[in-house]
Tab-separated table of C-alpha atoms in Angstrom:
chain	number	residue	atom	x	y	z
A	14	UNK	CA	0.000	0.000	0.000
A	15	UNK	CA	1.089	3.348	-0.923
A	16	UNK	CA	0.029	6.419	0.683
A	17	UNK	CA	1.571	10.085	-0.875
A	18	UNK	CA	0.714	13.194	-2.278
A	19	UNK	CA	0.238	12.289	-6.129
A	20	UNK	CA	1.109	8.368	-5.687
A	21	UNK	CA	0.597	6.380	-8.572
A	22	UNK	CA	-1.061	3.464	-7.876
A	23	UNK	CA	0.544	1.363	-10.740
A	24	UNK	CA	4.221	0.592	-9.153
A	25	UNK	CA	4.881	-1.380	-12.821
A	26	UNK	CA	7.741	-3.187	-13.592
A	27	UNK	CA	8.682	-0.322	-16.050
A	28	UNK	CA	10.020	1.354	-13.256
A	29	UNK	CA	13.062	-1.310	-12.038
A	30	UNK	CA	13.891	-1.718	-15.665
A	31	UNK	CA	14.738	1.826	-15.438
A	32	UNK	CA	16.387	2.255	-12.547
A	33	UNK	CA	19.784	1.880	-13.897
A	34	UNK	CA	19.342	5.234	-15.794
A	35	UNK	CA	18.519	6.442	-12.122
A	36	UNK	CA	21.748	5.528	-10.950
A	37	UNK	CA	24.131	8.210	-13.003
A	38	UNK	CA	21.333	10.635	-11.092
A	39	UNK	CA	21.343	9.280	-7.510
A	40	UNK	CA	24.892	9.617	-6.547
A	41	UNK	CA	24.640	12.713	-5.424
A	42	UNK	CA	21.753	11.931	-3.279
A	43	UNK	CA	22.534	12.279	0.730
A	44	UNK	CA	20.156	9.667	2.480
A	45	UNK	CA	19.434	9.077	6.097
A	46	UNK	CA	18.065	5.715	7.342
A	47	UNK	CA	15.962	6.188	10.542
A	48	UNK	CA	15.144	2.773	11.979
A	49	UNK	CA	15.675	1.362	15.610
A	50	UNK	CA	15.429	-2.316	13.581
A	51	UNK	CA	19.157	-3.107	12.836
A	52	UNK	CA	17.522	-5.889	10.508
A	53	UNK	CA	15.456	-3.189	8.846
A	54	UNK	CA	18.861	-1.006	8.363
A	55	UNK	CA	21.068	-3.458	6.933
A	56	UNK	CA	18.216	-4.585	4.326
A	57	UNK	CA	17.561	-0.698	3.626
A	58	UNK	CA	21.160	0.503	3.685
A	59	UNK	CA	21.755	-2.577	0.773
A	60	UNK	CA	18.724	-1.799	-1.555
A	61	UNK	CA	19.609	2.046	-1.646
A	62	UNK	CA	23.558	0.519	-2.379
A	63	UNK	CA	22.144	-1.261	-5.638
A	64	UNK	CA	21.171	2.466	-6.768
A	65	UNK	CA	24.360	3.921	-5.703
A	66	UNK	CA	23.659	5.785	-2.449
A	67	UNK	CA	25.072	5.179	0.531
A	68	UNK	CA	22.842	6.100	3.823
A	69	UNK	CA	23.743	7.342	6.752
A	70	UNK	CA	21.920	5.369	9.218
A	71	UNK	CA	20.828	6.103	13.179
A	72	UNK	CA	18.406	4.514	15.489
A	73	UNK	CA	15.383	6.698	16.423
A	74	UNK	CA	13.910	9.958	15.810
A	75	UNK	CA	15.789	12.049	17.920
A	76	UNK	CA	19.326	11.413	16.700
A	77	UNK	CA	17.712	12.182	12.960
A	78	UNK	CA	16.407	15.426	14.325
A	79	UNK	CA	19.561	16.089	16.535
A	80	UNK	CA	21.300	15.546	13.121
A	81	UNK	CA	19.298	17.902	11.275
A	82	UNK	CA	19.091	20.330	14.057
A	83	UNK	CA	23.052	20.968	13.821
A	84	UNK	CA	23.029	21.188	9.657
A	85	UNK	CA	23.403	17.840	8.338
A	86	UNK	CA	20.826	18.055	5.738
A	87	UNK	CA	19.496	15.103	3.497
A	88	UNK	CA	17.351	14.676	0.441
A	89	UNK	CA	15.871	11.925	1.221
A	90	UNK	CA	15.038	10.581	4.645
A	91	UNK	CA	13.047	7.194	4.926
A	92	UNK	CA	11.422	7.080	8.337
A	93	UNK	CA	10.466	4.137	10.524
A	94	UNK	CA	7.329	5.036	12.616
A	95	UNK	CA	7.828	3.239	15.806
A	96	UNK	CA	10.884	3.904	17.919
A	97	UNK	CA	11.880	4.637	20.862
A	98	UNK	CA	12.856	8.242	22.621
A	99	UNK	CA	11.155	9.540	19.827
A	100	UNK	CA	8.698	8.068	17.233
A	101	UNK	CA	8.475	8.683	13.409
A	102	UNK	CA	5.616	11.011	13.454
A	103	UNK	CA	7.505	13.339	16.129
A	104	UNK	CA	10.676	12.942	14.387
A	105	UNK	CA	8.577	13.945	11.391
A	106	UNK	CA	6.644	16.990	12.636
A	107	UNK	CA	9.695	18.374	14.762
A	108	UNK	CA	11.662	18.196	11.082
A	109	UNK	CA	8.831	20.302	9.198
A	110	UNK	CA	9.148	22.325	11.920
A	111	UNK	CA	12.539	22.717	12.012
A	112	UNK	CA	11.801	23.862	7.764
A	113	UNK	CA	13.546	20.492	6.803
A	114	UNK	CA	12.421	19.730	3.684
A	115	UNK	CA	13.804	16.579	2.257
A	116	UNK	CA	11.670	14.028	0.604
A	117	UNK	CA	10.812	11.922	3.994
A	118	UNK	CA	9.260	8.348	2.987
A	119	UNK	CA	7.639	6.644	5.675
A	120	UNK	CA	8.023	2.865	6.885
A	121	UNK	CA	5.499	1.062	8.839
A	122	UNK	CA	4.861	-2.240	9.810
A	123	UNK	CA	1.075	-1.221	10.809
A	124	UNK	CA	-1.296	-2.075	8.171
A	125	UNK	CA	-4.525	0.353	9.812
A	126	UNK	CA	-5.084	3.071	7.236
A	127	UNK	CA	-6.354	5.432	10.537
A	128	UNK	CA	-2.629	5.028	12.085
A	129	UNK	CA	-0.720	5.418	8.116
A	130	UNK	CA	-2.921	8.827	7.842
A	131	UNK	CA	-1.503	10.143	10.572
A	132	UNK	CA	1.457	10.035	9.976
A	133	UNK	CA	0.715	11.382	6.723
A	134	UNK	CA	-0.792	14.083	8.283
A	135	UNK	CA	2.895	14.223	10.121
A	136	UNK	CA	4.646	15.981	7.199
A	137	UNK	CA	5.646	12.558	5.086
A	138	UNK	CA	5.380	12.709	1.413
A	139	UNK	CA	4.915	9.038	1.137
A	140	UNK	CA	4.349	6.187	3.743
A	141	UNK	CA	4.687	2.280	2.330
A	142	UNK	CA	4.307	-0.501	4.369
A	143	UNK	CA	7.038	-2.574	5.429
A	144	UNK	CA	9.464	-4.446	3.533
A	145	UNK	CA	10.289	-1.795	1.180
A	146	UNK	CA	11.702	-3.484	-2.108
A	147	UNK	CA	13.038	-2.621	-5.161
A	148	UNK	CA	10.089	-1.418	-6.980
A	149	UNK	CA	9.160	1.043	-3.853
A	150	UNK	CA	12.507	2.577	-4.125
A	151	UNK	CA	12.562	3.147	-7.323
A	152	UNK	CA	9.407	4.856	-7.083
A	153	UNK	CA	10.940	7.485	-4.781
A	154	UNK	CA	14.006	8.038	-6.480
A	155	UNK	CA	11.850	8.834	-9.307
A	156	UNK	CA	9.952	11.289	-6.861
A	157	UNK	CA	13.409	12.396	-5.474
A	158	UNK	CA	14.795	13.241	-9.059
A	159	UNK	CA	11.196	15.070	-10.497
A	160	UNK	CA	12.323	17.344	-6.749
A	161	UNK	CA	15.131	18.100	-7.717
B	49	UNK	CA	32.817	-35.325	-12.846
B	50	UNK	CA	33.488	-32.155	-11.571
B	51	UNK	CA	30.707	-29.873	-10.309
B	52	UNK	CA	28.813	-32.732	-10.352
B	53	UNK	CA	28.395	-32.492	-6.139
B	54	UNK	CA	27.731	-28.790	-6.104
B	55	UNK	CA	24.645	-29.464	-8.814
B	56	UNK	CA	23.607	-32.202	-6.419
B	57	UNK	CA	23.890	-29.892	-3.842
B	58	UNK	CA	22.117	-26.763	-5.724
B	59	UNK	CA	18.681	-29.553	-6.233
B	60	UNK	CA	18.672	-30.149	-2.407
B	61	UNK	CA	19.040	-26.491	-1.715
B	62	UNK	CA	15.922	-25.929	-4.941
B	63	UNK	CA	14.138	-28.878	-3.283
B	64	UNK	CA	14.379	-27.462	0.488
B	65	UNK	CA	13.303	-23.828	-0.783
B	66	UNK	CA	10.689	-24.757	-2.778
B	67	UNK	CA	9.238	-26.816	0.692
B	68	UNK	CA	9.273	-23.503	2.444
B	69	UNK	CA	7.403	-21.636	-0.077
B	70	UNK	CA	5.063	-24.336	-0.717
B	71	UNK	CA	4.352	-24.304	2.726
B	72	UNK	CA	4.290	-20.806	3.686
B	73	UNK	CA	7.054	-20.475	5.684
B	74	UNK	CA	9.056	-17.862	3.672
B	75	UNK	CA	7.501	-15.695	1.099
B	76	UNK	CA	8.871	-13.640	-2.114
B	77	UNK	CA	10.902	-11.197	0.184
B	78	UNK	CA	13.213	-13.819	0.790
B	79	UNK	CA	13.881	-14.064	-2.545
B	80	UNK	CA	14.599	-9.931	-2.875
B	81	UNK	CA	16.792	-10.324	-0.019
B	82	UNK	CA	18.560	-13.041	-2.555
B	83	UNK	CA	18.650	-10.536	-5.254
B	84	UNK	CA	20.408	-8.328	-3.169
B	85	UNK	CA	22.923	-10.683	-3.022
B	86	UNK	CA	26.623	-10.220	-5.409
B	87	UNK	CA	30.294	-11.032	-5.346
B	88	UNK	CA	30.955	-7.503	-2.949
B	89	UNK	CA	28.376	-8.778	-0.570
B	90	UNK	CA	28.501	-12.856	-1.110
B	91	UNK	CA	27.036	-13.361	2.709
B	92	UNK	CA	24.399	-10.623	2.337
B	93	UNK	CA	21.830	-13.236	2.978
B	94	UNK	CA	23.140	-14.837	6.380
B	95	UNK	CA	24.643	-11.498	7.978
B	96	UNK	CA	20.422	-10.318	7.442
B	97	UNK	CA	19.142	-13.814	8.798
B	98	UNK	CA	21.920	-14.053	11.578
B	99	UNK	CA	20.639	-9.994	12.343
B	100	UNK	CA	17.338	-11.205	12.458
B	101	UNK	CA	17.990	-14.234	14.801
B	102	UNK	CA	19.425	-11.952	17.529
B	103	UNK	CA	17.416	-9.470	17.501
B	104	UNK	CA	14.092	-12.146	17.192
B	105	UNK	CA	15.709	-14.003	20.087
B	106	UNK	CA	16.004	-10.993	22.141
B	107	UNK	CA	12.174	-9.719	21.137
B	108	UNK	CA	10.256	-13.679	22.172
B	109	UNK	CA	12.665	-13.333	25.585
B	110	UNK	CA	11.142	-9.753	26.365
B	111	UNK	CA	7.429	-10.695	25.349
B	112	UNK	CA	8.147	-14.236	27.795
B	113	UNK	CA	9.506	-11.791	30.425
B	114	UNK	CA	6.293	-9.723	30.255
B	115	UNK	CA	4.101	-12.179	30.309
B	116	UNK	CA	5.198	-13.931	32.726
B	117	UNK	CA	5.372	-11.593	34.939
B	118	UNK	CA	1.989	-12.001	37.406
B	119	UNK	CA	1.274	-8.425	37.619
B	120	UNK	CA	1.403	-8.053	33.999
B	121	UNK	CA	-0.452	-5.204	32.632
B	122	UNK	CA	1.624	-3.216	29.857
B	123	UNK	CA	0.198	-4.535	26.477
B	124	UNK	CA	1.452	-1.265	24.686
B	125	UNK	CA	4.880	-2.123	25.798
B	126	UNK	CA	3.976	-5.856	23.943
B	127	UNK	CA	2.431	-4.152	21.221
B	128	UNK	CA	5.744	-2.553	20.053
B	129	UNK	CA	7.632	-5.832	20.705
B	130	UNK	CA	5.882	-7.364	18.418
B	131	UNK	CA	5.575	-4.726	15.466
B	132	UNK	CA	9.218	-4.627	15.773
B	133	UNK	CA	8.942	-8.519	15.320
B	134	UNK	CA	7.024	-8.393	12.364
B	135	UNK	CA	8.228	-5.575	10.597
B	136	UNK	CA	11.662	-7.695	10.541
B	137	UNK	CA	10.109	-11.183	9.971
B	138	UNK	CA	8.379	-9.533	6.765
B	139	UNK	CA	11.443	-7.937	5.502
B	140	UNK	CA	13.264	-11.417	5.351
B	141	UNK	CA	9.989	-13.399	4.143
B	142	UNK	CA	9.659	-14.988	7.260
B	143	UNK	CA	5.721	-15.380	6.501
B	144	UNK	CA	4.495	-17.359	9.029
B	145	UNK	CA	6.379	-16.087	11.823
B	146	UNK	CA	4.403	-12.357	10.828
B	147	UNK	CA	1.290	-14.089	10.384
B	148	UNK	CA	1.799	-15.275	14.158
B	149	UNK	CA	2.587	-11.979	15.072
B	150	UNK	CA	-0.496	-10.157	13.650
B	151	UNK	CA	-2.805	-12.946	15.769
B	152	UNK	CA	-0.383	-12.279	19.121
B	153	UNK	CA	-1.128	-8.549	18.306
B	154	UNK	CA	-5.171	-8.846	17.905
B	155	UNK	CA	-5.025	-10.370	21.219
B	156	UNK	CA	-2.521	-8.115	22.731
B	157	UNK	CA	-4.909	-5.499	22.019
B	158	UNK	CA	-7.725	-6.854	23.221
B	159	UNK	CA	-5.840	-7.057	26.284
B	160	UNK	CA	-6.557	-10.836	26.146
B	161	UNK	CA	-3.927	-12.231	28.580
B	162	UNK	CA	-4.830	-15.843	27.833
B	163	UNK	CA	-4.944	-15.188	24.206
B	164	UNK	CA	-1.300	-13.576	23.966
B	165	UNK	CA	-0.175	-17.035	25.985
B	166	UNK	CA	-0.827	-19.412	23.316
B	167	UNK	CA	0.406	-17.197	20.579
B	168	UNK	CA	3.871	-16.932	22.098
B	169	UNK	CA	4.234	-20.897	22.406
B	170	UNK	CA	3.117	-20.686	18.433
B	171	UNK	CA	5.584	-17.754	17.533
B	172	UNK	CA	8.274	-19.599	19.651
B	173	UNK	CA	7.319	-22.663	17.780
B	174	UNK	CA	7.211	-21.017	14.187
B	175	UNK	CA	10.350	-19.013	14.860
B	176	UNK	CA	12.530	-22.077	16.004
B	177	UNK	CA	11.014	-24.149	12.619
B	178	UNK	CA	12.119	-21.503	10.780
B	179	UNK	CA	15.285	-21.015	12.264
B	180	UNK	CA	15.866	-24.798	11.679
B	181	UNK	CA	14.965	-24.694	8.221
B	182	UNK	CA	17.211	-21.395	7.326
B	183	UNK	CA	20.072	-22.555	9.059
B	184	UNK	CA	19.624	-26.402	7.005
B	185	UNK	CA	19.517	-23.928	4.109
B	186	UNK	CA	22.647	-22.163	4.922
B	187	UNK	CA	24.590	-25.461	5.315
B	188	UNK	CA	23.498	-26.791	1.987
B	189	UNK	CA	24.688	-23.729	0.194
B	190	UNK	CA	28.353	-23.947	2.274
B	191	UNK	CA	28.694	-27.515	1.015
B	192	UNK	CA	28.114	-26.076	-2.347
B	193	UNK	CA	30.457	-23.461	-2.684
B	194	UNK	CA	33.118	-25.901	-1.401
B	195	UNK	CA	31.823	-28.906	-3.590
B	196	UNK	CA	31.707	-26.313	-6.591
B	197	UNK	CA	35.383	-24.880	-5.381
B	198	UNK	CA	36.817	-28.919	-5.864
B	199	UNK	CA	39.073	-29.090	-8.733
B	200	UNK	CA	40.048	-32.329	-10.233
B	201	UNK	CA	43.714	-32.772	-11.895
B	202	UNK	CA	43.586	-32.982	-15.805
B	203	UNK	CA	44.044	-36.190	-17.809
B	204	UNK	CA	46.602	-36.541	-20.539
């Protein structure tokens, strides 16, 4: 399930077949990895490798905002929403905030549409439901590059 | 005769996989975290599993610990146990295990003390079949890459 302002509902395989094109684009990318899963990070930290980015990765919300708050910026930032010391959607709403304003991709493993919405209603530009795979990422590099 | 091992090998490790699928014990993620696989990261797939062992083990003794426990009352505290638990299971295919894990969660939130028993014997149950199964799989695909690594002298 996809949840974002202006998702397409048809993830097709068009998309991976392209994603090598996306690659000579995404290098420049800076991406942080916000997920108190280590299993989670590793599998994230790999798929973004295979477009060639390389994340920076931390544990909860408050080290991403803590990060952010002393000028690390990011374009993309994919967000787990439950974590300790601080969850996603505070992370999230402290970072809009803050007038951060990277392309931040939610990650849940909470299927209720009521709980996805708000964190929507957060700041996210996109929430997906957990695993994210190669398809979903290529779907928000293509967002990232139409940003920027 | 070379190689010919390693392809007996690579029909055990086929014939094992396909039993997991067939039975719903792993699911097509397993098979993206395969993909992710290559020569710079050759052990991509058991550093993730071994991860997810560890961190699984560490989840089912918490969730024991709570329940257990007579005066027992913090089901939120279960509740993110055991999204943590199946956000990881489904990012490594483990589809059973999450299925487990939604059920423990329905009754975790109906604050169904009884309920949340029996699922933990089943998720402790699914997890160690799984963990079982993976680790058979693992061994398989060692024996492989040695078998496949044997090189027989030539023969003038």
């Amino acid at each position: 399930m996809v949840l974002g302002k202006g998702a397409s509902s048809s993830l097709s395989r068009k998309m991976v077949d392209g994603a090598e094109d996306m690659v000579s684009n995404c290098n420049d990318f800076t991406v942080l990895v916000v997920d108190d899963d280590p299993v989670i990070r590793k599998l994230h930290d790999m798929h973004l490798k295979k477009f060639g980015l390389s994340a920076q990765v931390v544990e909860n919300g408050k080290t991403a905002v803590d990060l952010c708050h002393f000028g690390a910026t990011f374009n993309l930032i994919l967000m787990d929403k439950e974590m300790p010391i601080m969850d996603g959607v505070e992370a999230t709403k402290e970072l809009r905030a803050m007038g951060v304003n990277s392309l931040i991709v939610g990650v849940t493993s909470r299927d209720s549409q009521y709980e996805t919405q708000a964190f929507m209603e957060a700041g996210l530009d996109f929430c997906f439901e957990k695993p994210l795979t190669a398809d979903k990422i290529s779907f928000i590099l293509q967002e990232l590059n139409k940003k920027n | 005769m070379l190689g010919l091992g390693a392809d007996r090998l690579r029909a055990d490790m086929n014939r094992l996989l396909a039993f997991l699928f067939h039975q719903g014990i792993l699911d097509e993620q397993y098979l993206q975290l395969q993909q992710l696989q290559d020569e710079s990261s050759p052990n991509f797939v058991s550093e993730v599993v071994n991860i997810y062992f560890h961190e699984s083990e560490k989840l089912l003794r918490n969730l024991r610990s709570l329940l257990m426990d007579r005066e027992f009352s913090d089901y939120k505290k279960m509740g993110i146990h055991l999204n943590q638990f199946m956000g990881s299971s489904s990012s490594i295919g483990a589809k059973r295990v999450r299925n487990v894990c939604v059920a423990f969660r329905a009754a975790s939130e109906q604050n169904n003390r009884a309920g949340c028993l029996r699922a933990l014997e089943l998720l402790e149950h699914e997890y160690c079949f799984l963990k079982n199964k993976l680790h058979e799989l693992f061994q398989i695909e060692q024996q492989r890459v040695l078998a496949a690594g044997v090189r027989y002298p030539m023969q003038n």
